[in-house]
Short mmCIF file of C-alpha atoms in Angstrom, two decimals:
data_model
loop_
_atom_site.label_atom_id
_atom_site.label_comp_id
_atom_site.label_asym_id
_atom_site.label_seq_id
_atom_site.Cartn_x
_atom_site.Cartn_y
_atom_site.Cartn_z
CA MET A 1 84.04 108.48 86.54
CA VAL A 2 84.99 106.94 89.90
CA LEU A 3 88.61 108.04 89.49
CA ARG A 4 87.59 111.58 88.49
CA LEU A 5 85.41 111.91 91.60
CA LEU A 6 88.20 110.51 93.77
CA LYS A 7 90.72 112.94 92.29
CA TYR A 8 88.38 115.81 93.12
CA TRP A 9 87.77 114.42 96.59
CA LEU A 10 91.48 114.42 97.37
CA ARG A 11 92.25 117.91 96.08
CA SER A 12 93.41 120.41 98.68
CA ASP A 13 92.12 123.92 99.47
CA TYR A 14 88.81 123.63 97.60
CA PRO A 15 85.42 124.20 99.21
CA VAL A 16 82.85 121.47 99.69
CA THR A 17 80.61 121.19 96.65
CA GLY A 18 77.36 119.25 96.86
CA ASP A 19 77.82 115.89 98.54
CA ILE A 20 81.50 115.55 97.62
CA PRO A 21 83.80 115.97 100.65
CA VAL A 22 87.27 117.40 100.02
CA THR A 23 90.43 117.44 102.07
CA PRO A 24 90.55 120.49 104.35
CA ALA A 25 93.53 122.77 104.89
CA LEU A 26 96.44 121.34 106.85
CA LYS A 27 95.86 121.08 110.56
CA PRO A 28 98.62 122.27 112.91
CA ALA A 29 99.21 118.73 114.21
CA TYR A 30 98.54 115.06 113.42
CA ASP A 31 99.14 111.84 115.29
CA VAL A 32 100.92 110.42 112.23
CA VAL A 33 102.44 112.10 109.18
CA ILE A 34 103.38 109.93 106.21
CA ILE A 35 105.75 111.50 103.70
CA GLY A 36 104.95 110.10 100.28
CA ALA A 37 101.52 109.47 98.75
CA GLY A 38 102.61 106.47 96.73
CA GLY A 39 101.55 102.87 97.16
CA HIS A 40 103.45 102.28 100.41
CA GLY A 41 102.33 105.47 102.12
CA LEU A 42 98.71 105.03 101.11
CA ALA A 43 98.71 101.35 102.10
CA CYS A 44 100.10 102.23 105.53
CA ALA A 45 97.39 104.87 105.97
CA HIS A 46 94.71 102.34 105.05
CA TYR A 47 95.92 99.71 107.52
CA LEU A 48 96.39 102.30 110.28
CA SER A 49 92.84 103.58 109.92
CA LYS A 50 91.08 100.26 109.33
CA TYR A 51 92.86 97.87 111.67
CA HIS A 52 94.45 100.08 114.35
CA GLY A 53 91.85 102.81 114.73
CA ILE A 54 94.34 105.59 113.98
CA HIS A 55 92.54 108.16 111.81
CA ASP A 56 94.40 111.38 112.58
CA VAL A 57 96.82 110.78 109.73
CA ALA A 58 98.15 113.10 107.03
CA VAL A 59 99.74 111.70 103.87
CA LEU A 60 101.86 114.34 102.14
CA ASP A 61 103.26 114.43 98.63
CA LYS A 62 105.11 117.18 96.83
CA GLY A 63 103.52 116.09 93.55
CA TRP A 64 100.31 114.20 93.04
CA LEU A 65 98.86 111.01 94.39
CA ALA A 66 100.87 107.97 93.22
CA GLY A 67 102.75 110.09 90.69
CA GLY A 68 106.22 108.80 91.55
CA ASN A 69 107.55 105.26 91.27
CA THR A 70 104.09 103.80 91.86
CA ALA A 71 103.05 105.18 88.47
CA ARG A 72 106.33 104.20 86.81
CA ASN A 73 106.80 100.54 87.65
CA THR A 74 106.00 97.55 85.45
CA THR A 75 103.41 95.97 87.79
CA THR A 76 105.26 92.71 88.53
CA ILE A 77 104.33 90.75 91.67
CA ARG A 78 106.32 87.73 92.86
CA SER A 79 107.99 86.07 95.85
CA ASN A 80 110.78 84.01 94.24
CA TYR A 81 113.62 85.63 96.12
CA ILE A 82 116.84 84.10 97.45
CA THR A 83 117.01 84.56 101.22
CA PRO A 84 114.48 82.91 103.53
CA GLN A 85 113.75 86.31 105.10
CA GLY A 86 113.07 87.88 101.73
CA ILE A 87 110.90 84.99 100.56
CA ALA A 88 108.78 85.09 103.73
CA PHE A 89 108.24 88.83 103.35
CA TYR A 90 107.26 88.81 99.67
CA LYS A 91 105.19 85.66 100.12
CA GLU A 92 102.96 87.61 102.50
CA GLY A 93 102.81 90.34 99.87
CA VAL A 94 101.53 87.91 97.22
CA THR A 95 98.91 86.59 99.66
CA LEU A 96 97.67 90.13 100.32
CA TYR A 97 97.51 90.84 96.59
CA GLU A 98 95.35 87.77 96.07
CA ALA A 99 92.70 89.25 98.36
CA MET A 100 93.30 92.94 97.60
CA SER A 101 90.31 93.63 95.37
CA GLU A 102 88.00 92.35 98.10
CA GLU A 103 89.96 94.15 100.82
CA LEU A 104 89.68 97.50 99.02
CA ASP A 105 86.30 96.95 97.37
CA PHE A 106 88.10 98.04 94.22
CA ASN A 107 89.20 95.97 91.23
CA VAL A 108 93.01 96.11 91.13
CA MET A 109 93.06 93.77 88.10
CA PHE A 110 95.26 91.18 89.80
CA SER A 111 96.33 88.52 87.31
CA GLN A 112 98.27 85.57 88.70
CA ARG A 113 99.80 84.39 85.44
CA GLY A 114 103.18 83.18 86.70
CA GLN A 115 106.75 84.24 86.00
CA LEU A 116 109.30 82.38 83.87
CA THR A 117 112.95 83.36 84.33
CA LEU A 118 115.27 82.00 81.64
CA ALA A 119 118.65 80.33 82.10
CA HIS A 120 121.16 80.74 79.26
CA SER A 121 124.07 79.09 81.08
CA GLU A 122 124.76 76.12 83.34
CA ALA A 123 125.81 78.48 86.13
CA THR A 124 122.44 80.24 86.03
CA LEU A 125 120.65 76.91 85.99
CA ARG A 126 122.53 75.80 89.11
CA SER A 127 121.54 79.00 90.90
CA PHE A 128 117.92 78.33 89.92
CA HIS A 129 118.04 74.94 91.65
CA LEU A 130 119.23 76.64 94.84
CA ARG A 131 116.43 79.22 94.62
CA ALA A 132 113.85 76.52 93.94
CA GLU A 133 114.93 74.45 96.93
CA THR A 134 114.88 77.47 99.23
CA GLY A 135 111.53 78.62 97.87
CA ARG A 136 109.87 75.25 98.30
CA HIS A 137 111.21 75.07 101.85
CA MET A 138 109.54 78.43 102.50
CA GLY A 139 106.25 77.29 100.99
CA ILE A 140 106.07 79.18 97.69
CA GLY A 141 105.29 77.77 94.26
CA ILE A 142 108.59 77.43 92.38
CA GLU A 143 110.38 74.83 90.27
CA VAL A 144 113.15 74.45 87.71
CA VAL A 145 111.93 73.42 84.25
CA ASP A 146 113.96 72.02 81.35
CA GLN A 147 113.89 73.13 77.72
CA LYS A 148 110.69 71.23 76.99
CA GLY A 149 109.09 72.79 80.06
CA VAL A 150 110.07 76.26 78.89
CA GLU A 151 108.62 75.61 75.44
CA ALA A 152 105.37 74.37 76.97
CA LEU A 153 105.03 77.46 79.17
CA CYS A 154 106.02 79.93 76.45
CA PRO A 155 105.70 78.37 72.97
CA HIS A 156 106.45 81.63 71.13
CA LEU A 157 109.91 82.00 72.70
CA ASN A 158 113.08 81.88 70.61
CA MET A 159 115.02 79.01 72.21
CA ASP A 160 118.14 79.85 70.14
CA TYR A 161 119.18 76.20 69.98
CA GLY A 162 122.94 75.97 69.48
CA GLY A 163 123.35 79.74 69.71
CA ALA A 164 125.23 81.88 72.18
CA LEU A 165 122.04 82.51 74.18
CA GLU A 166 120.44 79.10 73.98
CA VAL A 167 117.72 78.67 76.59
CA LEU A 168 118.80 75.72 78.76
CA GLY A 169 115.90 75.85 81.18
CA GLY A 170 113.99 78.18 83.42
CA LEU A 171 112.74 79.02 86.89
CA TRP A 172 108.96 78.77 86.92
CA HIS A 173 107.09 80.70 89.62
CA PRO A 174 103.32 80.14 89.23
CA ASP A 175 102.56 82.49 92.16
CA GLY A 176 103.84 85.48 90.18
CA GLY A 177 101.53 87.94 88.48
CA THR A 178 100.62 91.54 87.85
CA ALA A 179 98.18 94.16 89.14
CA ARG A 180 97.15 97.57 87.87
CA HIS A 181 99.46 99.94 89.77
CA ASP A 182 97.22 103.01 89.70
CA ALA A 183 94.23 100.93 90.79
CA VAL A 184 96.21 99.70 93.81
CA ALA A 185 97.08 103.26 94.81
CA TRP A 186 93.57 104.66 94.27
CA GLY A 187 92.01 101.73 96.10
CA TYR A 188 94.14 102.32 99.19
CA ALA A 189 93.60 106.08 98.94
CA ALA A 190 89.82 105.75 98.77
CA GLN A 191 89.63 103.42 101.76
CA ALA A 192 91.94 105.58 103.87
CA ALA A 193 90.11 108.80 102.97
CA ARG A 194 86.75 107.28 103.90
CA ARG A 195 88.10 106.70 107.40
CA GLY A 196 89.29 110.24 107.92
CA VAL A 197 92.85 110.11 106.61
CA GLU A 198 93.85 113.35 104.89
CA ILE A 199 95.81 113.13 101.65
CA HIS A 200 97.56 116.39 100.76
CA GLN A 201 99.00 116.76 97.29
CA ARG A 202 101.33 119.58 96.21
CA THR A 203 102.65 119.60 99.78
CA GLU A 204 106.44 119.43 99.82
CA VAL A 205 108.31 118.61 103.02
CA THR A 206 111.22 121.03 103.31
CA ALA A 207 112.46 120.09 106.80
CA ILE A 208 111.98 117.56 109.58
CA GLU A 209 112.34 118.98 113.09
CA VAL A 210 114.10 116.82 115.66
CA ALA A 211 114.68 117.73 119.31
CA GLY A 212 116.10 115.58 122.09
CA GLY A 213 116.47 112.64 119.75
CA ARG A 214 112.77 112.61 118.87
CA VAL A 215 110.88 113.83 115.81
CA GLN A 216 108.76 116.88 116.54
CA ALA A 217 107.32 118.20 113.29
CA VAL A 218 107.61 118.45 109.55
CA VAL A 219 107.86 121.78 107.77
CA THR A 220 106.14 122.05 104.40
CA ASN A 221 105.58 124.66 101.72
CA ARG A 222 102.10 125.05 103.24
CA GLY A 223 103.19 125.40 106.85
CA ARG A 224 104.55 123.57 109.88
CA ILE A 225 102.87 120.38 111.12
CA ALA A 226 103.54 118.93 114.56
CA ALA A 227 103.61 115.13 114.42
CA GLY A 228 103.55 112.38 116.99
CA GLN A 229 105.14 109.97 114.52
CA VAL A 230 106.51 110.33 110.99
CA MET A 231 107.10 107.71 108.30
CA ILE A 232 109.33 108.28 105.28
CA ALA A 233 108.09 106.46 102.17
CA CYS A 234 108.94 108.63 99.18
CA GLY A 235 110.73 106.25 96.80
CA GLY A 236 113.75 107.68 95.03
CA MET A 237 113.83 110.70 97.37
CA ASN A 238 114.14 108.64 100.56
CA TYR A 239 117.83 109.39 101.02
CA ASP A 240 117.35 113.14 100.79
CA MET A 241 114.26 113.06 103.02
CA ALA A 242 115.95 111.05 105.78
CA LEU A 243 118.90 113.45 105.64
CA LYS A 244 116.51 116.27 106.62
CA ALA A 245 116.17 114.49 109.97
CA GLY A 246 119.92 113.94 110.28
CA VAL A 247 119.74 110.27 109.24
CA GLU A 248 122.10 109.17 106.47
CA LEU A 249 120.98 105.98 104.75
CA PRO A 250 123.18 103.54 102.79
CA ILE A 251 121.27 104.29 99.59
CA ARG A 252 122.31 105.29 96.09
CA CYS A 253 119.77 106.35 93.48
CA TYR A 254 119.69 105.22 89.84
CA PRO A 255 117.18 105.72 87.04
CA LEU A 256 115.26 102.63 85.95
CA GLN A 257 113.66 102.73 82.52
CA ALA A 258 110.86 100.84 80.84
CA MET A 259 108.77 101.18 77.70
CA VAL A 260 105.51 99.97 76.21
CA THR A 261 104.44 99.10 72.68
CA GLN A 262 101.23 99.50 70.76
CA PRO A 263 98.54 97.01 71.84
CA VAL A 264 98.21 93.68 70.07
CA LYS A 265 96.02 90.62 70.46
CA PRO A 266 96.85 88.77 73.72
CA TRP A 267 99.49 86.09 73.16
CA LEU A 268 101.96 86.26 76.09
CA HIS A 269 100.32 84.62 79.09
CA THR A 270 103.28 84.66 81.51
CA LEU A 271 105.93 87.12 82.64
CA VAL A 272 109.21 86.31 80.88
CA SER A 273 112.60 87.58 82.05
CA SER A 274 116.21 86.98 81.03
CA VAL A 275 119.07 87.92 83.32
CA SER A 276 121.63 87.46 80.53
CA LEU A 277 119.76 89.85 78.26
CA HIS A 278 118.81 92.23 81.09
CA THR A 279 115.30 92.24 79.67
CA TYR A 280 111.84 91.20 80.78
CA LEU A 281 108.42 91.33 79.12
CA VAL A 282 104.80 91.12 80.16
CA GLN A 283 101.63 91.85 78.20
CA SER A 284 99.22 94.27 79.80
CA SER A 285 95.47 93.77 80.03
CA ARG A 286 95.13 96.23 77.14
CA GLY A 287 97.45 94.17 74.94
CA GLU A 288 100.52 96.40 75.19
CA MET A 289 103.94 94.79 75.55
CA VAL A 290 105.58 96.19 78.67
CA ILE A 291 109.37 95.86 78.44
CA GLY A 292 111.86 96.59 81.20
CA GLY A 293 115.42 95.78 82.22
CA GLY A 294 118.22 96.79 84.52
CA SER A 295 118.94 100.14 86.12
CA ASP A 296 121.01 102.78 84.39
CA PRO A 297 124.73 102.38 85.27
CA TYR A 298 125.12 105.82 86.85
CA GLN A 299 123.72 107.67 89.86
CA LEU A 300 121.21 110.30 88.85
CA TYR A 301 117.92 111.87 89.95
CA SER A 302 116.25 111.78 86.56
CA THR A 303 113.07 110.41 85.02
CA ARG A 304 114.11 111.11 81.44
CA SER A 305 114.37 108.23 79.00
CA THR A 306 117.44 107.56 76.87
CA LEU A 307 118.02 106.23 73.37
CA ASP A 308 120.66 103.70 74.41
CA MET A 309 118.31 102.02 76.89
CA LYS A 310 115.53 101.98 74.32
CA GLU A 311 117.84 100.22 71.86
CA HIS A 312 119.03 97.78 74.52
CA LEU A 313 115.53 96.79 75.62
CA ALA A 314 114.32 96.50 72.02
CA GLU A 315 117.27 94.26 71.16
CA GLY A 316 116.58 91.95 74.09
CA ALA A 317 112.84 91.77 73.38
CA VAL A 318 113.38 91.00 69.69
CA HIS A 319 115.93 88.31 70.51
CA LEU A 320 113.43 86.55 72.76
CA PHE A 321 110.48 87.08 70.40
CA PRO A 322 111.75 87.93 66.88
CA PHE A 323 108.25 88.59 65.50
CA LEU A 324 108.07 91.76 67.63
CA LYS A 325 110.60 93.54 65.38
CA ASN A 326 107.99 95.65 63.57
CA LEU A 327 105.95 96.52 66.65
CA ARG A 328 105.82 100.26 67.33
CA LEU A 329 106.70 101.85 70.65
CA LEU A 330 104.18 104.11 72.35
CA ARG A 331 106.01 105.38 75.43
CA GLN A 332 109.29 105.19 77.32
CA TRP A 333 109.82 106.46 80.85
CA ALA A 334 111.97 106.17 83.96
CA GLY A 335 111.65 106.04 87.72
CA ILE A 336 114.23 106.70 90.44
CA THR A 337 115.30 103.64 92.40
CA ASP A 338 116.80 103.87 95.89
CA MET A 339 119.25 100.96 95.93
CA THR A 340 120.82 99.46 99.07
CA PRO A 341 124.12 97.52 99.06
CA ASP A 342 122.37 94.17 99.59
CA TYR A 343 119.33 94.77 97.33
CA SER A 344 116.97 94.51 100.29
CA PRO A 345 114.79 97.26 101.81
CA ILE A 346 115.31 99.23 105.00
CA MET A 347 112.22 99.01 107.21
CA GLY A 348 111.38 99.84 110.79
CA GLU A 349 113.02 102.14 113.31
CA SER A 350 115.44 104.95 112.59
CA PRO A 351 117.99 106.47 115.00
CA VAL A 352 115.42 109.22 115.65
CA ASP A 353 112.61 108.25 118.01
CA GLY A 354 109.22 108.40 116.32
CA LEU A 355 110.71 108.45 112.80
CA TRP A 356 109.99 105.30 110.81
CA LEU A 357 111.68 104.14 107.61
CA ASP A 358 110.10 102.46 104.60
CA CYS A 359 113.03 102.89 102.25
CA GLY A 360 115.60 101.21 100.01
CA TRP A 361 113.09 99.65 97.65
CA GLY A 362 115.18 99.75 94.53
CA THR A 363 113.31 97.96 91.75
CA TRP A 364 111.09 95.77 93.92
CA GLY A 365 108.83 98.22 95.75
CA PHE A 366 105.50 97.65 93.98
CA LYS A 367 105.29 93.95 94.80
CA ALA A 368 105.80 94.79 98.48
CA THR A 369 103.09 97.48 98.63
CA PRO A 370 100.49 95.66 100.76
CA VAL A 371 102.85 93.86 103.12
CA ALA A 372 104.98 96.97 103.65
CA GLY A 373 101.88 99.04 104.36
CA LYS A 374 100.42 96.46 106.72
CA ARG A 375 103.61 95.87 108.68
CA MET A 376 104.71 99.51 108.87
CA ALA A 377 101.24 100.37 110.20
CA GLU A 378 101.83 97.74 112.87
CA CYS A 379 105.14 99.39 113.76
CA ILE A 380 103.55 102.81 114.11
CA ALA A 381 100.51 101.59 116.03
CA THR A 382 102.34 99.37 118.51
CA GLY A 383 105.79 100.95 118.69
CA ARG A 384 107.32 97.52 118.03
CA VAL A 385 108.89 96.09 114.89
CA PRO A 386 107.22 92.78 113.95
CA GLU A 387 109.42 89.75 113.50
CA ILE A 388 108.97 89.65 109.73
CA LEU A 389 110.56 93.13 109.43
CA GLN A 390 113.41 92.73 111.89
CA PRO A 391 115.90 91.35 109.30
CA PHE A 392 115.44 94.56 107.27
CA ALA A 393 116.50 96.91 110.09
CA LEU A 394 118.88 99.75 109.29
CA GLU A 395 121.32 98.49 111.90
CA ARG A 396 122.00 95.32 109.89
CA PHE A 397 124.67 97.24 108.00
CA GLU A 398 126.52 97.92 111.25
CA ARG A 399 126.25 94.25 112.25
CA PHE A 400 127.24 92.99 108.76
CA ALA A 401 124.00 90.99 108.71
CA LEU A 402 123.23 91.76 105.07
CA LEU A 403 120.48 90.04 103.06
CA ASN A 404 121.97 89.62 99.61
CA GLU A 405 119.13 89.56 97.08
CA MET A 406 121.19 90.79 94.13
CA GLY A 407 120.57 87.71 91.98
CA ALA A 408 116.82 87.78 92.64
CA THR A 409 116.05 90.81 90.48
CA ALA A 410 114.01 90.01 87.38
CA ALA A 411 116.63 91.30 84.95
CA SER A 412 119.66 91.80 87.23
CA HIS A 413 121.42 95.14 87.67
#
C-alpha cells in the first residue's frame, strides 16, 4: 500500500486528489537538475535536500523511477576491493547501508551475511592474500580461509576435491551483504519528495545546452529547463548523455545478465562467487536463488536475455551446488553496464562548468548508491570535490593515474 501511494505521489501531470500531493508540471528553471531517477540520482537528491538545504531540485527519468540498472542488479553490497582508494570509498558505502533503514525511515531489508569468493588455483589464492592484507590495512573485515574454513562457511558447496575446479580456499568478507534494491530507491525517493524535490518520470532529456563553457539548461520531451547545475547519473546511458554536452567519456557499454529460480527453503546464508566459473549466487529473502556472472563479451545497448548466458550461469551454479540441477528458473534479465578501462567509476567535475559526473559504474553501482549520493551532493552543494572522490576524477585517464579494480569484480569480466 505504501509503495502504491508513493507511485501515485510521484506521477506527473495529475491533479491533487484528497490529501495526496503529486508532482506539478515542470518549472522553467531549477537550481539542480539530476538526470536519472535511479538509486544514485535519488540518493543525491535526498542528501542535497536533507543535509545541504537545497530543495529546488528536479530528478528526471525517461522511463520510470528506478526502472533501469537499479531494478536489474543482484543486490550485492561489499567493500573488498583491491586499491586503497576503492576500498575506502566502498567501505563508507557499507557503513551507510548499515544505517540506511533508520536514515530513510524505510526498511531496505539490509542483510549483512558476508561474501565468500572461491579460489580454484594457487594464483588466485595468492591474489586473495594481497587483497586481504590491503583490506585489513584499510580497516575492513576480510581474511583468507583454507578448505576447512570454506566448508565451515558453506557446508553445501561442492569442493570438487581432486578435480579440475577443486576449491583450494576462499576470501571471506563478513562485511558483505545484500539489500532490497527497490526499497533503497523508494526510500530515497520518499525522503527527497517530502523535502520538496520533484521527481519527473517519462521525461527524456534530448539535449544539454552549454554556453561559454558552462551548462545552461536541459531540453526534454516536456520542455526546456534552465539549470544552475546538472548531474548525469543514468547508468548505461551515461556515455550518450554526456555526449549531449560535448563530453566524451572513456566508457563502453555491455549487457550484464542475471536470473532467478523458484523459491526454496532458506539454505544459503552467504554470498558465494567463483571467478573461475564466472558465476555467483545469493539467496533472496523470499527464498529465490539469484544467479549472476560476467558481462556479455560484446558492446550492445540491450536488456534482452540470451540462451547461451542462461546455460553458462546454470552450469556454474550446478557445479558449485549440484543439488540445484532440478530447480526451475523463473526469470532472466539484463542491464546495461557502463564500463571504464580501469573498472573504477568516474565521479566529480566534467570539462563543462556546472556539469557533474556520476558515471562509469559498470557492475558495481548498487553497492555505491549511498556513498555516491552523499558525496556527489557534497560536490554540488559546495562546488568542491571531496578527497574521497578525487582519485575517481575524469582527468585520471589523461594523467595515467588509473585505479585498476579489474580483479575485484565478484565474477570477473
